[in-house]
Short mmCIF file of C-alpha atoms and ligand atoms in Angstrom, two decimals:
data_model
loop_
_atom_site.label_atom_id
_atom_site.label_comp_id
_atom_site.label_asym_id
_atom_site.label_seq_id
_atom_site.Cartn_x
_atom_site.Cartn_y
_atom_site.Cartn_z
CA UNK P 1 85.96 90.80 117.60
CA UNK P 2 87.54 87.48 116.77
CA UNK P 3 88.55 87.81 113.20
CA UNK P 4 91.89 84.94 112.76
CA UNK P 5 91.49 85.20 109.17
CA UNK P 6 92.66 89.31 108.82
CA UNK P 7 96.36 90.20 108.97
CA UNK P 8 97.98 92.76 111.03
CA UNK P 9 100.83 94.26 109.25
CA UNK P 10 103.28 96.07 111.61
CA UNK P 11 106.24 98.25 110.20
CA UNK P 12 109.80 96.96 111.01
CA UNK P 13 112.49 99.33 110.56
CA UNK P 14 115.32 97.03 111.05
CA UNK P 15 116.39 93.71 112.76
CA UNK P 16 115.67 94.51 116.01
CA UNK P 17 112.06 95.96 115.63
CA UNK P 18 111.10 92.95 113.20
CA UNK P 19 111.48 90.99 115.94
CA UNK P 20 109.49 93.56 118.37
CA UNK P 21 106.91 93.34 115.68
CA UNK P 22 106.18 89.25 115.56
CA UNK P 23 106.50 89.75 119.54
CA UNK P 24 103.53 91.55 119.79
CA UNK P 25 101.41 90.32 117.38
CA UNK P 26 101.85 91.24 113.96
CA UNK P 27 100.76 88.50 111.34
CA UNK P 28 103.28 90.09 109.21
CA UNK P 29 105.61 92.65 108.45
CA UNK P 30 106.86 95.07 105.63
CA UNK P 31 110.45 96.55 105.63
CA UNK P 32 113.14 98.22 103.21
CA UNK P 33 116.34 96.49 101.92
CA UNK P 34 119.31 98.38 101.56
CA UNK P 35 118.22 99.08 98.08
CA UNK P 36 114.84 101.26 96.79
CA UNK P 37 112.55 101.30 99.49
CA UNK P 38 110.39 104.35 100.12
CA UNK P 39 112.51 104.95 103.31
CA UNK P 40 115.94 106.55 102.79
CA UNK P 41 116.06 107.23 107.10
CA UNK P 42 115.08 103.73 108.39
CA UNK P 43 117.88 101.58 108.66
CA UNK P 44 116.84 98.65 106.36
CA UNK P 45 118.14 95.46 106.00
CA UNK P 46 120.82 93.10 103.78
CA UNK P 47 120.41 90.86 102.06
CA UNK P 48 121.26 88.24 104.87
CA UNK P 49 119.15 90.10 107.30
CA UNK P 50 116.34 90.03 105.21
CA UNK P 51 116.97 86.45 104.80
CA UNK P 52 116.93 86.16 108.45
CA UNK P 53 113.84 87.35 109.41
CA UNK P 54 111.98 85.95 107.27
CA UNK P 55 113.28 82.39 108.46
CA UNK P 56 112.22 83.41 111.24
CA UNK P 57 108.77 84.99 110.86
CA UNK P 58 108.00 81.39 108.62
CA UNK P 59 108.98 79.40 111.59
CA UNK P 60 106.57 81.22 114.13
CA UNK P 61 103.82 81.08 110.72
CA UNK P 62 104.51 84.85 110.28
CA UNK P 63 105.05 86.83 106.67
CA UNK P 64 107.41 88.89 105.61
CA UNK P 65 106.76 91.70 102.28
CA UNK P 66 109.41 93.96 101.02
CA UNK P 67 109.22 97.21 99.90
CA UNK P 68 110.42 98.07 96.48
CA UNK P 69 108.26 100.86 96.02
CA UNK P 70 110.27 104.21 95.01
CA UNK P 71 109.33 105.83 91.47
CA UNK P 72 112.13 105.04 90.20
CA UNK P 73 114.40 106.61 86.54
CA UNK P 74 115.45 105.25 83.43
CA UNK P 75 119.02 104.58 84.89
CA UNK P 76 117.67 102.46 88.26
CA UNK P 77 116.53 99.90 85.87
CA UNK P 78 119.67 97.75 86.11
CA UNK P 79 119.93 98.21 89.81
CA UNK P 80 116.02 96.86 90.02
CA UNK P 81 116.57 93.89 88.05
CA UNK P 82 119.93 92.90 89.79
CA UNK P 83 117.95 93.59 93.06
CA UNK P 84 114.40 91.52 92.06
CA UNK P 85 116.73 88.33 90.95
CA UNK P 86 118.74 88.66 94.61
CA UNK P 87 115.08 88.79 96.23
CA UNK P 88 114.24 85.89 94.18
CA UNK P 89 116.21 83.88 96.35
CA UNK P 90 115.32 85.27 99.74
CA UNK P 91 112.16 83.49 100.10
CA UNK P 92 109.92 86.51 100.88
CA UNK P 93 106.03 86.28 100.39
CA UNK P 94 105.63 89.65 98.55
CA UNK P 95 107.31 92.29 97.40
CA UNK P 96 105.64 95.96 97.29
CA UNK P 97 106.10 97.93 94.32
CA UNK P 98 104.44 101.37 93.07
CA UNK P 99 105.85 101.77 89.39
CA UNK P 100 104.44 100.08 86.54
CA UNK P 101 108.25 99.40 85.19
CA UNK P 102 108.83 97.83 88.07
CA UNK P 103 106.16 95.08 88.34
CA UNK P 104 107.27 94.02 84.91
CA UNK P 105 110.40 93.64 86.38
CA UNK P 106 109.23 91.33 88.87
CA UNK P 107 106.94 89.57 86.70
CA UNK P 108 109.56 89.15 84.48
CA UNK P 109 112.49 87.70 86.72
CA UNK P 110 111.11 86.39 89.69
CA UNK P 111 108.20 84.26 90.98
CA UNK P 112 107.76 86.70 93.79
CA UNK P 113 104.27 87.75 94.31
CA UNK P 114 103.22 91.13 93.90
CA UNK P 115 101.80 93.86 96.19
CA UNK P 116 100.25 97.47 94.55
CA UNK P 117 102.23 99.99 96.93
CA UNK P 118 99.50 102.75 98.22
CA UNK P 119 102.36 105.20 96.46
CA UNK P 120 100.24 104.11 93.70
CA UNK P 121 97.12 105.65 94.86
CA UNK P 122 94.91 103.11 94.37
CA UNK P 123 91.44 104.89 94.38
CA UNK P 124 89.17 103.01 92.52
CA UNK P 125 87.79 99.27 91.20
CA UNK P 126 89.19 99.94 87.43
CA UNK P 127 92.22 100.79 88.48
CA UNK P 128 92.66 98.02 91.07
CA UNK P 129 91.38 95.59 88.56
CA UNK P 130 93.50 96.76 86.00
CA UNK P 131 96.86 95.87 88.47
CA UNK P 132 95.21 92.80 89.18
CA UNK P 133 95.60 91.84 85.10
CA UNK P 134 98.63 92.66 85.49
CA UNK P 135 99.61 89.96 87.83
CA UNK P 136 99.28 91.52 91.41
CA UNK P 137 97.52 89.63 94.19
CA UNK P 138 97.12 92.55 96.52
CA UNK P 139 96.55 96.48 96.61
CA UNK P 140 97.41 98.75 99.24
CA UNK P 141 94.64 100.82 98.83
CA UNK P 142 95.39 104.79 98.90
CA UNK P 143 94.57 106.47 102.61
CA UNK P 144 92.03 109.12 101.32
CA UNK P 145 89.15 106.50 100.48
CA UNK P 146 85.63 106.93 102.11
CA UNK P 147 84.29 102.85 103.76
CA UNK P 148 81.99 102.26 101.09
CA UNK P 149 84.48 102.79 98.18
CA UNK P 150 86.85 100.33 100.30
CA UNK P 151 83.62 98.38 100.27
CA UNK P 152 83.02 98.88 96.48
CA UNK P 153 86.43 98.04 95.73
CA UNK P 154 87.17 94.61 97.63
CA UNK P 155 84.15 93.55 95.95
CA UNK P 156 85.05 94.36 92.55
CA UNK P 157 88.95 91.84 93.31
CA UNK P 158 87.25 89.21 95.56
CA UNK P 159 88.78 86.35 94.53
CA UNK P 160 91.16 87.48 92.39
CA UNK P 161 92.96 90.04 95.01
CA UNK P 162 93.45 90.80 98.57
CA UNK P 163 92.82 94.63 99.76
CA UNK P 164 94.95 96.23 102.61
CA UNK P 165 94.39 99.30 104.09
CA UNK P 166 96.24 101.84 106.48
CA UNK P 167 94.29 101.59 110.02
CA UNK P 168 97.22 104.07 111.94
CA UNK P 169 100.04 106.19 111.69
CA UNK P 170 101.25 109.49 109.70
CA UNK P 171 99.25 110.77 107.05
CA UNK P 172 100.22 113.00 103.96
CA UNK P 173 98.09 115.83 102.36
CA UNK P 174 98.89 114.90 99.09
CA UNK P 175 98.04 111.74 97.88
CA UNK P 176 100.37 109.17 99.58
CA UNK P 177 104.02 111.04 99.08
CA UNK P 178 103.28 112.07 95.17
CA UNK P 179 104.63 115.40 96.46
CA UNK P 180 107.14 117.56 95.53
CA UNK P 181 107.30 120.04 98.33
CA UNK P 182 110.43 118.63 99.73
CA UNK P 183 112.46 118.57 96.59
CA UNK P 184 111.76 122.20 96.12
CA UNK P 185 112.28 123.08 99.51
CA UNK P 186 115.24 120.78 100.50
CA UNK P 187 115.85 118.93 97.37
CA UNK P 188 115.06 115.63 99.10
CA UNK P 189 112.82 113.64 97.22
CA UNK P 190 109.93 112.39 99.01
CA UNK P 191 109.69 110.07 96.00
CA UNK P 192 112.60 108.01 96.25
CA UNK P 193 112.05 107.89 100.57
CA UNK P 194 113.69 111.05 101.67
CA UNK P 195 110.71 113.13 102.04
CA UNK P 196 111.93 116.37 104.89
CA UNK P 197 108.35 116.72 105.66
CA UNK P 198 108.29 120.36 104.98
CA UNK P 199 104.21 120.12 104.93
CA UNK P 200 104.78 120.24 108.62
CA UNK P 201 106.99 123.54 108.75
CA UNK P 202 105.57 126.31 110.47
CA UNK P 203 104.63 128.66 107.87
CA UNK P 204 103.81 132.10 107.69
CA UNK P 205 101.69 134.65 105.43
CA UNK P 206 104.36 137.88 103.41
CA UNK P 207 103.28 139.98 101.32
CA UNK P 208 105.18 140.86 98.43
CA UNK P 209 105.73 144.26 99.07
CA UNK P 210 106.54 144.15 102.76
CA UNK P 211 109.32 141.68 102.71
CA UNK P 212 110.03 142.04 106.58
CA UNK P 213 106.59 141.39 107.71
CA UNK P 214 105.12 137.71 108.53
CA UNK P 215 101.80 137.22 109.62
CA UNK P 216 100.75 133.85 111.54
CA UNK P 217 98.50 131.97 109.94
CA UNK P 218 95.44 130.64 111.83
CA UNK P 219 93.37 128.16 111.05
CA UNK P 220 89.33 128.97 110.98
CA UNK P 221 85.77 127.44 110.48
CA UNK P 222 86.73 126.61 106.93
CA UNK P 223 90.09 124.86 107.26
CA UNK P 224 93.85 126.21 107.05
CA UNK P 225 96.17 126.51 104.47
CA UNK P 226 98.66 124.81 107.01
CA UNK P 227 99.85 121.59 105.49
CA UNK P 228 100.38 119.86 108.36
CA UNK P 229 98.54 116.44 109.22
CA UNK P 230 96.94 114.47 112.05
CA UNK P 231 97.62 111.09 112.45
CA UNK P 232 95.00 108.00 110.86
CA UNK P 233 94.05 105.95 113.91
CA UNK P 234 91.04 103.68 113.05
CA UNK P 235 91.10 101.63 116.27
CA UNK P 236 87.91 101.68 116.88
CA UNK P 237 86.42 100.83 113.25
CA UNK P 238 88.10 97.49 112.81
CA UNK P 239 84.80 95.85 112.44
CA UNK P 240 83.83 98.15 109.97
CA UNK P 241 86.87 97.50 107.80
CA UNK P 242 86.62 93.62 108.46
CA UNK P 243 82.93 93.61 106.89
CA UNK P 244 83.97 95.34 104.14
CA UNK P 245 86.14 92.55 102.95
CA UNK P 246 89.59 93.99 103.70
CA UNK P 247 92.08 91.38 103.86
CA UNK P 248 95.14 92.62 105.65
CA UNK P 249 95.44 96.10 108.19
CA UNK P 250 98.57 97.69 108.03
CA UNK P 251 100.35 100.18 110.60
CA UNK P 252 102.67 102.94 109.14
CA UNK P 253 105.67 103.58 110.58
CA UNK P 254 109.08 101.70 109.31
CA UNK P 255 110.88 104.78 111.17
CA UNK P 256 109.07 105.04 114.40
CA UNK P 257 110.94 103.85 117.71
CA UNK P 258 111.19 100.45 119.06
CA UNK P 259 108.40 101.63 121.63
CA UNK P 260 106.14 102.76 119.06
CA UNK P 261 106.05 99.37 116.90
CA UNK P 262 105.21 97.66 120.40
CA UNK P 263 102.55 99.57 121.75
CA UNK P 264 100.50 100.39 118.66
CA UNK P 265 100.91 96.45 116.94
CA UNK P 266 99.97 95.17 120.47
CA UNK P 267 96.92 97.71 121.12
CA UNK P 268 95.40 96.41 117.53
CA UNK P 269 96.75 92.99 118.52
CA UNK P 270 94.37 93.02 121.00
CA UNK P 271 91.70 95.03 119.34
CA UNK P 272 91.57 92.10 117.22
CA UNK P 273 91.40 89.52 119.45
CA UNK P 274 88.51 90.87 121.25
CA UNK P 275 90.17 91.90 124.20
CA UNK P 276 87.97 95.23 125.80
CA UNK P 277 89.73 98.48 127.06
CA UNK P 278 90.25 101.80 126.01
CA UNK P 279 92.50 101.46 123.30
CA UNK P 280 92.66 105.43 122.53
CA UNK P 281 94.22 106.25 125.82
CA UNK P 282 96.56 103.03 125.26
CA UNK P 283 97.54 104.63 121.81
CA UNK P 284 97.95 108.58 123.78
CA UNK P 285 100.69 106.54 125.64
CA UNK P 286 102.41 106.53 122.40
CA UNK P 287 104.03 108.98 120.13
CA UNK P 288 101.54 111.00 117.77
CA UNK P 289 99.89 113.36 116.60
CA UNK P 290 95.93 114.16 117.53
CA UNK P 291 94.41 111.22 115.80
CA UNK P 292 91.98 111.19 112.99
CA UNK P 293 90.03 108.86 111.30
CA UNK P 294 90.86 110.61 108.03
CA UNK P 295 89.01 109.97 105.39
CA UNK P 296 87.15 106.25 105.96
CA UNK P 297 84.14 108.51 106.85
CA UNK P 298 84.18 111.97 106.15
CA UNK P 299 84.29 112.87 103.01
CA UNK P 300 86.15 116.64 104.44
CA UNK P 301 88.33 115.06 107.40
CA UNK P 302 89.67 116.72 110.38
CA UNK P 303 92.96 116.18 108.91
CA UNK P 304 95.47 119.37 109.73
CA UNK P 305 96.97 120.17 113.11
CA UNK P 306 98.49 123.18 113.41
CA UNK P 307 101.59 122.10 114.80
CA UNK P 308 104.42 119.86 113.76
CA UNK P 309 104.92 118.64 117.26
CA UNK P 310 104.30 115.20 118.45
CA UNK P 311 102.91 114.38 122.00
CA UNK P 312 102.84 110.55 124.08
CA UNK P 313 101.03 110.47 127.58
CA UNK P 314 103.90 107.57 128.86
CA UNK P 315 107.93 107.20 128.05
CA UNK P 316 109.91 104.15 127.06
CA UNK P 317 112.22 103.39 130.32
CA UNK P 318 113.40 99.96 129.46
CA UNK P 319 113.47 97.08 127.24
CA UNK P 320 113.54 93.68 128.98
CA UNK P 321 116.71 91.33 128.16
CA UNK P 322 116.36 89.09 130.76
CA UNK P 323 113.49 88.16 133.62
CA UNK P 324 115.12 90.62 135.90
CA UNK P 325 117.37 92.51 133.36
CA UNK P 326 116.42 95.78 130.96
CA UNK P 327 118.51 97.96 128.63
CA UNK P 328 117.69 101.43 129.99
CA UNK P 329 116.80 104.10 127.45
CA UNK P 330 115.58 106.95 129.86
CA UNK P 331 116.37 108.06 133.48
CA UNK P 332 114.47 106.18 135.90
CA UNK P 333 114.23 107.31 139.54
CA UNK P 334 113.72 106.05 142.93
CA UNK P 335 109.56 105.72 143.32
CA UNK P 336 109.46 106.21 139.81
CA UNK P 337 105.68 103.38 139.50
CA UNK P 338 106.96 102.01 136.23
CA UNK P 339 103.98 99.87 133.60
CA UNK P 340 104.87 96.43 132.21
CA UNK P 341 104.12 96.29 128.57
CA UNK P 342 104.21 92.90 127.31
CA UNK P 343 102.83 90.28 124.66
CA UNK P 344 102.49 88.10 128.29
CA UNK P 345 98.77 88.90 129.03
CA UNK P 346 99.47 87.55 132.57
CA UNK P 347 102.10 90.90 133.17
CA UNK P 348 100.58 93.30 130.48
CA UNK P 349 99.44 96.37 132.21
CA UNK P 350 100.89 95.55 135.84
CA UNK P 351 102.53 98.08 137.68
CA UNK P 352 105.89 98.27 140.33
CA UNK P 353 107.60 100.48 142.43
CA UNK P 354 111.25 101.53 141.08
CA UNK P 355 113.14 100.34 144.20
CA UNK P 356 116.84 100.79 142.76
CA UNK P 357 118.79 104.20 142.68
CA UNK P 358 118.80 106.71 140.54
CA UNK P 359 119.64 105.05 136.95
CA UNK P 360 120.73 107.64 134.25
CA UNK P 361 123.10 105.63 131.32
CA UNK P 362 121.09 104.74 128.86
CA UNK P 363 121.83 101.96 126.39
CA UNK P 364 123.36 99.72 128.98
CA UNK P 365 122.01 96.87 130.91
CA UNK P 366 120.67 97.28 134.50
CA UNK P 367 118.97 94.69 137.02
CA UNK P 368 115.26 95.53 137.43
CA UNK P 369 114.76 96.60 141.05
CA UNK P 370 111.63 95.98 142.59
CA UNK P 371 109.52 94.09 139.94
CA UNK P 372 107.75 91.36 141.44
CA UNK P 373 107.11 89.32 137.87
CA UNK P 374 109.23 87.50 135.48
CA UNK P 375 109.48 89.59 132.63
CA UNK P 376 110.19 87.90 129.11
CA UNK P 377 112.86 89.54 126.25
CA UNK P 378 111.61 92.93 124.59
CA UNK P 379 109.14 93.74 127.34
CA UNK P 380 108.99 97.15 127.70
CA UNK P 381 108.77 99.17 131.05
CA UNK P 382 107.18 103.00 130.76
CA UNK P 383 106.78 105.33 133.12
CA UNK P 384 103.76 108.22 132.60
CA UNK P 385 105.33 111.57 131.21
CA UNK P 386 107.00 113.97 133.71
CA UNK P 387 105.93 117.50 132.76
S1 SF4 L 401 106.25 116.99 102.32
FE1 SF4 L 401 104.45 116.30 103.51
S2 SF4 L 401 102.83 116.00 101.97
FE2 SF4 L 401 104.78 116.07 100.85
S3 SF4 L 401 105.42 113.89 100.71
FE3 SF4 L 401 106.41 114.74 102.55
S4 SF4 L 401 104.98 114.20 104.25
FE4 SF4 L 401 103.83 113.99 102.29
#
């Protein structure tokens, strides 16, 4: 699958994991500034650093979108406009909004192109084309469409907008964070990016008048009434999304680990570029929950997992700084057959023989011990899961 003309949009959380991103692969990336983006927990990034990155992503022919996306009040309104002229100035290539008040603002004060967040829900052609007349040049599609409404839909904009779609990461069951679970429960506002993801509590059945008494509840034949999703992992459909006319694949995930930004934008990296290997058990090696493919093609998806844990195959051990250097983040021991992960084709995939001691500080920087190859900056050493 050669496709040079899609985009791979990887998540980048802050600084350090924009960079991780571009490493390995992503065409562009999306990410929060300090100020309303759907992600109250990621760090997110200054001004300057925003300014940064994207210098940098330009330079290596790279994008860079930010998110603007909350749903925001009356009294954010001077905040927004005071933030759109700043990004005016940043050079970004899009900014990714949800509210209707808030692409006027950007319309209004900025030359900055605009991107229809999927907190818009996005669900159909008049809708998509009714954003488009209102100046936007892409939509983020919402997660819960079937392939041939994608289909239906980037033929209805071609030419006049690009479509992106979510390919992998967490799913909602509502429609794209338009919840209000967590602001009853915790009175965190999934809405303005501080969602507690109680849909992923472990509930249980009372009834009224037996106010000591819980019953588990199971899930059946029919479904559950547990809230709790799998994860969207459409790997192995990329072809199927690429013939549909979507322009630009995205990976959630702008709070997910250093690790996680690696592995999964370099297994669709190579998805991409044709490369052939099992790219599910590559993606197991990763944090997650049991995959689905959602809703691309089932109209009733095997969407809920009845447990809020998440489960990886292989653990983050190192992150290269130098040929023979790594900053450890997990307890490596003699024997230990660590597993080069690397944008470097040539050492991708190779395996070596811990040779050192017993190394158990992490966040400091050790020499590698036994690694035959030169490694490059932000390779990443794993090690499969000890039980
Ligand atoms: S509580 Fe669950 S369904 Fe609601 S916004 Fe958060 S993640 Fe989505």
């Amino acid at each position: 699958m050669k496709q040079p003309t899609i985009e791979l949009l990887a998540p980048a959380g802050d600084v350090k994991r924009a960079k991780i991103a571009l490493d390995y692969g992503a065409d562009a990336i999306y990410l929060g500034g300090k100020d309303f983006s759907l992600r109250a927990h990621a760090a997110n990034f200054t001004d300057d650093e925003i300014r940064e990155i994207t210098t940098m992503a330009h330079s290596r022919g790279k994008k860079v979108y930010v998110t603007v996306n909350i749903i925001p009040r009356n009294y954010d309104f001077d905040q927004i406009i005071d933030y759109a002229k700043r990004l005016d100035t940043l050079d970004i290539d899009a900014v990714i909004v949800a509210d209707l008040g808030v692409i006027k603002v950007f319309r209004e004060y900025t030359k900055i192109p605009v991107h229809v967040s999927t907190q818009a829900n996005v669900t159909n052609q008049h809708t998509a084309l009714e954003y488009v007349k209102l100046g936007a040049t892409r939509i983020v599609l919402a997660r819960e469409l079937h392939i041939s409404e994608i289909k239906e839909i980037c033929e209805a904009v071609k030419g006049q907008a690009e479509i992106e779609v979510f390919v992998h990461g967490a799913m909602c069951v509502s429609y794209s964070g338009r919840c209000l679970l967590s602001n009853y429960m915790t009175n965190r506002s999934s809405n303005r990016g501080d969602c507690a993801h109680s849909c992923r509590y472990n509930y249980v059945l009372q009834e009224a008048k037996r106010p000591n008494e819980y019953w588990p509840i199971e899930e059946d034949e029919h479904g559950t009434y547990i809230m709790n999703s799998r994860d969207l992992c459409l790997i192995n459909h990329l072809q199927e999304l690429i013939d549909a006319g979507v322009a630009s694949l995205k990976i959630e995930g702008r709070v997910k680990s250093t690790y996680y930004v690696a592995g999964v934008t370099h297994a669709y990296r190579q998805a991409l570029d044709g490369i052939k290997r099992d790219y599910l058990t590559e993606l197991d090696k990763i944090s997650h929950r049991p995959y689905t493919t959602g809703f691309t093609f089932d109209k009733v998806p095997t969407q809920y997992y009845p447990a809020a844990r998440e489960e990886q195959t292989y653990e983050f051990i190192g992150l290269a700084t130098g040929t023979q250097t790594m900053l450890l983040k997990n307890k490596v021991n003699p024997g230990d057959t660590l597993e080069i992960l690397s944008p470097n084709l040539a050492v991708d995939g190779k395996t070596f023989v811990w040779q050192g001691t017993v190394q158990n500080q992490p966040e400091t920087t050790i020499e590698i011990v036994g690694c035959p190859y030169d490694l490059q900056i932000n390779d990443i050493l794993r090690r499969p899961k000890q039980q």
